[in-house]
Short mmCIF file of N, CA and C in Angstrom, two decimals:
data_model
loop_
_atom_site.label_atom_id
_atom_site.label_comp_id
_atom_site.label_asym_id
_atom_site.label_seq_id
_atom_site.Cartn_x
_atom_site.Cartn_y
_atom_site.Cartn_z
N MET X 186 2.87 22.60 8.46
CA MET X 186 2.67 21.77 7.27
C MET X 186 1.26 21.18 7.31
N SER X 187 0.55 21.27 6.21
CA SER X 187 -0.82 20.77 6.18
C SER X 187 -0.85 19.25 6.11
N GLN X 188 -1.95 18.71 6.60
CA GLN X 188 -2.13 17.26 6.57
C GLN X 188 -2.51 16.82 5.15
N PRO X 189 -2.17 15.59 4.79
CA PRO X 189 -2.58 15.06 3.49
C PRO X 189 -4.10 15.09 3.32
N ASP X 190 -4.53 15.16 2.06
CA ASP X 190 -5.93 15.14 1.72
C ASP X 190 -6.19 14.00 0.73
N VAL X 191 -7.40 13.93 0.21
CA VAL X 191 -7.77 12.87 -0.72
C VAL X 191 -6.87 12.89 -1.95
N GLU X 192 -6.54 14.08 -2.46
CA GLU X 192 -5.66 14.16 -3.63
C GLU X 192 -4.28 13.58 -3.33
N PHE X 193 -3.79 13.79 -2.12
CA PHE X 193 -2.51 13.21 -1.70
C PHE X 193 -2.59 11.68 -1.76
N LEU X 194 -3.68 11.09 -1.23
CA LEU X 194 -3.82 9.63 -1.25
C LEU X 194 -3.97 9.11 -2.68
N LYS X 195 -4.63 9.85 -3.55
CA LYS X 195 -4.71 9.44 -4.95
C LYS X 195 -3.32 9.44 -5.58
N ALA X 196 -2.52 10.46 -5.29
CA ALA X 196 -1.15 10.53 -5.82
C ALA X 196 -0.30 9.39 -5.26
N PHE X 197 -0.49 9.05 -3.99
CA PHE X 197 0.23 7.93 -3.39
C PHE X 197 -0.14 6.63 -4.08
N SER X 198 -1.43 6.43 -4.32
CA SER X 198 -1.90 5.24 -5.01
C SER X 198 -1.34 5.16 -6.42
N ASP X 199 -1.31 6.29 -7.11
CA ASP X 199 -0.74 6.33 -8.47
C ASP X 199 0.73 5.93 -8.44
N ALA X 200 1.48 6.44 -7.47
CA ALA X 200 2.90 6.09 -7.35
C ALA X 200 3.07 4.60 -7.07
N LEU X 201 2.22 4.03 -6.22
CA LEU X 201 2.28 2.58 -5.97
C LEU X 201 2.03 1.81 -7.27
N ASN X 202 1.04 2.24 -8.04
CA ASN X 202 0.71 1.54 -9.28
C ASN X 202 1.80 1.66 -10.33
N ARG X 203 2.56 2.74 -10.31
CA ARG X 203 3.70 2.91 -11.22
C ARG X 203 4.94 2.17 -10.70
N HIS X 204 4.84 1.67 -9.47
CA HIS X 204 5.98 1.06 -8.79
C HIS X 204 7.13 2.06 -8.69
N ASP X 205 6.77 3.31 -8.45
CA ASP X 205 7.73 4.41 -8.35
C ASP X 205 8.14 4.56 -6.89
N ILE X 206 9.13 3.77 -6.48
CA ILE X 206 9.52 3.71 -5.08
C ILE X 206 9.99 5.06 -4.56
N ASP X 207 10.67 5.85 -5.37
CA ASP X 207 11.15 7.15 -4.90
C ASP X 207 9.98 8.09 -4.59
N ALA X 208 8.96 8.11 -5.44
CA ALA X 208 7.78 8.94 -5.19
C ALA X 208 7.03 8.47 -3.95
N VAL X 209 6.90 7.15 -3.79
CA VAL X 209 6.22 6.60 -2.62
C VAL X 209 6.96 7.01 -1.34
N MET X 210 8.25 6.83 -1.33
CA MET X 210 9.02 7.11 -0.12
C MET X 210 9.06 8.60 0.21
N GLU X 211 8.98 9.45 -0.80
CA GLU X 211 8.95 10.90 -0.57
C GLU X 211 7.68 11.30 0.19
N MET X 212 6.62 10.49 0.05
CA MET X 212 5.35 10.80 0.70
C MET X 212 5.25 10.22 2.11
N MET X 213 6.33 9.55 2.56
CA MET X 213 6.33 8.91 3.88
C MET X 213 7.39 9.56 4.77
N THR X 214 7.12 9.57 6.07
CA THR X 214 8.04 10.17 7.03
C THR X 214 9.34 9.36 7.11
N ASP X 215 10.39 9.95 7.66
CA ASP X 215 11.67 9.26 7.80
C ASP X 215 11.55 8.01 8.67
N ASP X 216 10.67 8.07 9.68
CA ASP X 216 10.50 6.95 10.60
C ASP X 216 9.23 6.15 10.30
N CYS X 217 8.82 6.15 9.03
CA CYS X 217 7.57 5.50 8.62
C CYS X 217 7.54 4.02 8.99
N VAL X 218 6.31 3.50 9.05
CA VAL X 218 6.07 2.08 9.34
C VAL X 218 5.08 1.56 8.32
N PHE X 219 5.36 0.37 7.80
CA PHE X 219 4.45 -0.32 6.88
C PHE X 219 4.15 -1.68 7.49
N HIS X 220 2.87 -1.92 7.82
CA HIS X 220 2.42 -3.22 8.30
C HIS X 220 1.83 -3.96 7.09
N ALA X 221 2.52 -4.99 6.62
CA ALA X 221 2.09 -5.76 5.45
C ALA X 221 0.89 -6.64 5.79
N ILE X 222 0.25 -7.17 4.76
CA ILE X 222 -0.98 -7.95 4.95
C ILE X 222 -0.76 -9.28 5.64
N ALA X 223 0.45 -9.81 5.59
CA ALA X 223 0.71 -11.12 6.19
C ALA X 223 2.05 -11.10 6.89
N GLY X 224 2.22 -12.02 7.81
CA GLY X 224 3.48 -12.13 8.52
C GLY X 224 3.27 -12.68 9.91
N PRO X 225 4.35 -12.83 10.64
CA PRO X 225 4.31 -13.50 11.93
C PRO X 225 3.75 -12.66 13.08
N GLU X 226 3.65 -11.36 12.91
CA GLU X 226 3.21 -10.47 13.98
C GLU X 226 1.69 -10.32 13.97
N LEU X 227 1.14 -9.82 15.05
CA LEU X 227 -0.30 -9.55 15.12
C LEU X 227 -0.74 -8.65 13.98
N VAL X 228 0.12 -7.72 13.59
CA VAL X 228 -0.21 -6.77 12.52
C VAL X 228 0.38 -7.19 11.17
N GLY X 229 0.79 -8.43 11.02
CA GLY X 229 1.41 -8.92 9.79
C GLY X 229 2.91 -8.88 9.92
N LYS X 230 3.60 -8.33 8.94
CA LYS X 230 5.04 -8.10 9.00
C LYS X 230 5.24 -6.61 9.01
N SER X 231 5.99 -6.11 9.98
CA SER X 231 6.24 -4.67 10.09
C SER X 231 7.59 -4.31 9.50
N PHE X 232 7.58 -3.29 8.66
CA PHE X 232 8.79 -2.70 8.12
C PHE X 232 8.88 -1.30 8.74
N VAL X 233 10.02 -0.98 9.35
CA VAL X 233 10.15 0.26 10.10
C VAL X 233 11.30 1.09 9.54
N GLY X 234 11.00 2.35 9.22
CA GLY X 234 12.00 3.26 8.69
C GLY X 234 12.04 3.21 7.17
N GLN X 235 12.59 4.27 6.59
CA GLN X 235 12.64 4.40 5.13
C GLN X 235 13.29 3.21 4.44
N ALA X 236 14.42 2.73 4.95
CA ALA X 236 15.14 1.64 4.27
C ALA X 236 14.33 0.35 4.27
N GLU X 237 13.75 -0.01 5.42
CA GLU X 237 12.97 -1.26 5.50
C GLU X 237 11.68 -1.17 4.69
N VAL X 238 10.99 -0.04 4.76
CA VAL X 238 9.74 0.11 4.00
C VAL X 238 10.04 0.04 2.51
N ARG X 239 11.08 0.72 2.08
CA ARG X 239 11.49 0.67 0.67
C ARG X 239 11.74 -0.77 0.24
N GLN X 240 12.51 -1.50 1.03
CA GLN X 240 12.84 -2.89 0.69
C GLN X 240 11.58 -3.76 0.69
N GLY X 241 10.70 -3.56 1.67
CA GLY X 241 9.47 -4.36 1.74
C GLY X 241 8.59 -4.15 0.52
N LEU X 242 8.42 -2.90 0.09
CA LEU X 242 7.61 -2.62 -1.10
C LEU X 242 8.27 -3.13 -2.36
N GLU X 243 9.57 -2.90 -2.49
CA GLU X 243 10.27 -3.39 -3.68
C GLU X 243 10.20 -4.91 -3.77
N ASN X 244 10.34 -5.61 -2.65
CA ASN X 244 10.24 -7.07 -2.65
C ASN X 244 8.85 -7.53 -3.06
N ALA X 245 7.82 -6.82 -2.59
CA ALA X 245 6.44 -7.17 -2.98
C ALA X 245 6.25 -7.02 -4.48
N TRP X 246 6.83 -5.96 -5.06
CA TRP X 246 6.70 -5.74 -6.50
C TRP X 246 7.50 -6.77 -7.29
N LYS X 247 8.60 -7.26 -6.73
CA LYS X 247 9.37 -8.32 -7.40
C LYS X 247 8.58 -9.62 -7.37
N THR X 248 7.87 -9.88 -6.27
CA THR X 248 7.08 -11.10 -6.14
C THR X 248 5.88 -11.08 -7.08
N ALA X 249 5.27 -9.91 -7.25
CA ALA X 249 4.12 -9.74 -8.15
C ALA X 249 4.39 -8.52 -9.03
N PRO X 250 5.13 -8.71 -10.13
CA PRO X 250 5.56 -7.58 -10.97
C PRO X 250 4.43 -6.76 -11.58
N ASP X 251 3.24 -7.35 -11.68
CA ASP X 251 2.10 -6.61 -12.26
C ASP X 251 1.15 -6.08 -11.18
N ALA X 252 1.58 -6.08 -9.94
CA ALA X 252 0.73 -5.64 -8.83
C ALA X 252 0.17 -4.25 -9.09
N CYS X 253 -1.15 -4.12 -8.86
CA CYS X 253 -1.79 -2.81 -8.99
C CYS X 253 -2.99 -2.75 -8.06
N TRP X 254 -3.38 -1.54 -7.76
CA TRP X 254 -4.50 -1.27 -6.86
C TRP X 254 -5.46 -0.37 -7.61
N VAL X 255 -6.64 -0.90 -7.93
CA VAL X 255 -7.58 -0.18 -8.81
C VAL X 255 -8.90 0.08 -8.08
N ASP X 256 -9.77 0.85 -8.74
CA ASP X 256 -11.09 1.18 -8.20
C ASP X 256 -10.98 1.84 -6.83
N GLY X 257 -10.01 2.73 -6.68
CA GLY X 257 -9.74 3.33 -5.38
C GLY X 257 -10.76 4.35 -4.92
N GLU X 258 -11.07 4.27 -3.65
CA GLU X 258 -11.86 5.29 -2.95
C GLU X 258 -10.99 5.73 -1.78
N HIS X 259 -10.78 7.04 -1.64
CA HIS X 259 -9.84 7.56 -0.66
C HIS X 259 -10.56 8.51 0.29
N PHE X 260 -10.22 8.42 1.58
CA PHE X 260 -10.88 9.21 2.60
C PHE X 260 -9.85 9.73 3.60
N VAL X 261 -10.04 10.95 4.08
CA VAL X 261 -9.16 11.53 5.08
C VAL X 261 -10.02 12.20 6.15
N VAL X 262 -9.70 11.90 7.41
CA VAL X 262 -10.34 12.54 8.56
C VAL X 262 -9.24 12.92 9.53
N GLY X 263 -8.91 14.20 9.57
CA GLY X 263 -7.85 14.66 10.47
C GLY X 263 -6.52 14.03 10.12
N ASP X 264 -5.89 13.41 11.11
CA ASP X 264 -4.57 12.79 10.89
C ASP X 264 -4.66 11.32 10.52
N ARG X 265 -5.84 10.89 10.10
CA ARG X 265 -6.04 9.49 9.67
C ARG X 265 -6.67 9.48 8.30
N GLY X 266 -6.46 8.40 7.57
CA GLY X 266 -7.09 8.24 6.26
C GLY X 266 -7.10 6.79 5.87
N PHE X 267 -7.83 6.49 4.81
CA PHE X 267 -7.79 5.14 4.27
C PHE X 267 -8.10 5.15 2.79
N SER X 268 -7.57 4.14 2.13
CA SER X 268 -7.83 3.91 0.72
C SER X 268 -8.39 2.51 0.58
N GLU X 269 -9.57 2.41 0.00
CA GLU X 269 -10.18 1.11 -0.28
C GLU X 269 -10.00 0.86 -1.77
N THR X 270 -9.37 -0.27 -2.10
CA THR X 270 -9.03 -0.57 -3.49
C THR X 270 -9.27 -2.05 -3.78
N THR X 271 -9.12 -2.41 -5.04
CA THR X 271 -9.04 -3.81 -5.44
C THR X 271 -7.60 -4.09 -5.80
N TYR X 272 -6.98 -5.02 -5.08
CA TYR X 272 -5.62 -5.45 -5.40
C TYR X 272 -5.70 -6.49 -6.50
N LYS X 273 -4.84 -6.35 -7.52
CA LYS X 273 -4.70 -7.35 -8.57
C LYS X 273 -3.22 -7.61 -8.76
N GLY X 274 -2.85 -8.88 -8.83
CA GLY X 274 -1.45 -9.20 -9.06
C GLY X 274 -1.25 -10.67 -9.35
N THR X 275 -0.17 -10.95 -10.07
CA THR X 275 0.22 -12.32 -10.41
C THR X 275 1.65 -12.52 -9.92
N THR X 276 1.84 -13.53 -9.09
CA THR X 276 3.19 -13.80 -8.60
C THR X 276 4.05 -14.36 -9.72
N THR X 277 5.35 -14.34 -9.51
CA THR X 277 6.28 -14.83 -10.52
C THR X 277 6.08 -16.31 -10.81
N ASP X 278 5.44 -17.05 -9.89
CA ASP X 278 5.14 -18.46 -10.16
C ASP X 278 3.73 -18.67 -10.70
N GLY X 279 3.06 -17.57 -11.13
CA GLY X 279 1.80 -17.69 -11.85
C GLY X 279 0.53 -17.67 -11.03
N VAL X 280 0.60 -17.41 -9.74
CA VAL X 280 -0.59 -17.38 -8.90
C VAL X 280 -1.22 -15.99 -8.99
N ARG X 281 -2.47 -15.93 -9.46
CA ARG X 281 -3.19 -14.68 -9.68
C ARG X 281 -4.11 -14.39 -8.50
N SER X 282 -4.01 -13.17 -7.96
CA SER X 282 -4.86 -12.73 -6.85
C SER X 282 -5.67 -11.51 -7.26
N GLU X 283 -6.86 -11.44 -6.72
CA GLU X 283 -7.69 -10.26 -6.87
C GLU X 283 -8.62 -10.20 -5.68
N ALA X 284 -8.51 -9.13 -4.89
CA ALA X 284 -9.32 -9.02 -3.68
C ALA X 284 -9.42 -7.57 -3.24
N ARG X 285 -10.52 -7.23 -2.60
CA ARG X 285 -10.68 -5.90 -2.04
C ARG X 285 -9.76 -5.76 -0.82
N MET X 286 -9.31 -4.53 -0.61
CA MET X 286 -8.42 -4.29 0.52
C MET X 286 -8.55 -2.86 0.99
N ILE X 287 -7.97 -2.61 2.14
CA ILE X 287 -7.91 -1.26 2.70
C ILE X 287 -6.51 -1.02 3.22
N ASP X 288 -5.99 0.17 2.92
CA ASP X 288 -4.81 0.69 3.58
C ASP X 288 -5.29 1.75 4.55
N ALA X 289 -4.95 1.58 5.83
CA ALA X 289 -5.27 2.57 6.85
C ALA X 289 -4.00 3.38 7.11
N PHE X 290 -4.11 4.69 7.07
CA PHE X 290 -2.95 5.56 7.19
C PHE X 290 -3.03 6.43 8.44
N THR X 291 -1.88 6.70 9.01
CA THR X 291 -1.73 7.73 10.04
C THR X 291 -0.77 8.76 9.46
N PHE X 292 -1.16 10.02 9.52
CA PHE X 292 -0.37 11.11 8.95
C PHE X 292 0.36 11.89 10.05
N ARG X 293 1.52 12.41 9.68
CA ARG X 293 2.27 13.31 10.56
C ARG X 293 3.14 14.20 9.69
N ASP X 294 3.15 15.47 10.00
CA ASP X 294 4.00 16.44 9.29
C ASP X 294 3.77 16.41 7.77
N GLY X 295 2.52 16.22 7.36
CA GLY X 295 2.19 16.27 5.94
C GLY X 295 2.54 15.04 5.14
N LYS X 296 2.90 13.96 5.84
CA LYS X 296 3.29 12.72 5.16
C LYS X 296 2.63 11.52 5.84
N ILE X 297 2.82 10.35 5.25
CA ILE X 297 2.32 9.11 5.83
C ILE X 297 3.34 8.60 6.84
N ALA X 298 2.90 8.45 8.09
CA ALA X 298 3.76 7.89 9.13
C ALA X 298 3.55 6.38 9.25
N VAL X 299 2.31 5.93 9.05
CA VAL X 299 1.98 4.50 9.14
C VAL X 299 1.07 4.13 7.98
N LYS X 300 1.42 3.03 7.31
CA LYS X 300 0.59 2.41 6.27
C LYS X 300 0.29 1.00 6.77
N ASN X 301 -0.97 0.74 7.08
CA ASN X 301 -1.37 -0.55 7.64
C ASN X 301 -2.32 -1.21 6.64
N ALA X 302 -1.87 -2.29 6.00
CA ALA X 302 -2.61 -2.92 4.91
C ALA X 302 -3.44 -4.11 5.39
N PHE X 303 -4.68 -4.18 4.90
CA PHE X 303 -5.60 -5.28 5.19
C PHE X 303 -6.19 -5.74 3.86
N ARG X 304 -6.19 -7.06 3.60
CA ARG X 304 -6.74 -7.57 2.34
C ARG X 304 -7.58 -8.81 2.61
N LYS X 305 -8.69 -8.93 1.89
CA LYS X 305 -9.53 -10.12 1.98
C LYS X 305 -8.71 -11.36 1.66
N ASN X 306 -8.95 -12.42 2.38
CA ASN X 306 -8.26 -13.69 2.17
C ASN X 306 -9.07 -14.50 1.17
N ARG X 307 -8.74 -14.35 -0.09
CA ARG X 307 -9.48 -14.97 -1.18
C ARG X 307 -8.59 -15.99 -1.89
N PRO X 308 -9.14 -17.12 -2.30
CA PRO X 308 -8.32 -18.11 -3.03
C PRO X 308 -7.81 -17.52 -4.34
N PRO X 309 -6.70 -18.06 -4.86
CA PRO X 309 -6.16 -17.59 -6.15
C PRO X 309 -7.19 -17.73 -7.26
N ILE X 310 -7.06 -16.89 -8.27
CA ILE X 310 -7.95 -16.90 -9.42
C ILE X 310 -7.31 -17.73 -10.52
N ALA X 311 -8.08 -18.59 -11.15
CA ALA X 311 -7.56 -19.41 -12.24
C ALA X 311 -7.38 -18.58 -13.49
N GLY X 312 -6.28 -18.82 -14.19
CA GLY X 312 -6.02 -18.15 -15.48
C GLY X 312 -5.76 -16.67 -15.31
N ASN X 313 -5.88 -15.94 -16.40
CA ASN X 313 -5.65 -14.49 -16.39
C ASN X 313 -6.94 -13.71 -16.62
N ASN X 314 -8.03 -14.18 -16.04
CA ASN X 314 -9.30 -13.51 -16.25
C ASN X 314 -9.57 -12.45 -15.20
N GLY X 315 -8.55 -12.08 -14.40
CA GLY X 315 -8.72 -11.13 -13.31
C GLY X 315 -8.84 -9.77 -13.80
#
């Protein structure tokens, strides 16, 4: 099975922006890991396996229903890759965020085995001018 390429990461990003959890999970291994941007661990909060990763992403979309990742640049080198994007989202309590971020990926068997998210720590944006 061939390793993912830049087009694969673009398709993954598109699925995230559509909040299409089934498409996202299809692109990840059965034992996938998602390290979220924040949490109690050194790597943030880790979600392990299809069920936990699915729940972690769905919960993030519930918290920020308009979450999207724009202006993407995608890179792949062997079994590693990254996507640099601008995250935009408004939480259900009205807090608007906009910041550059990177998802670092590890690939295995033609899918994403690890998604490790890093985002700039920027104060909330006032109003909806994001």
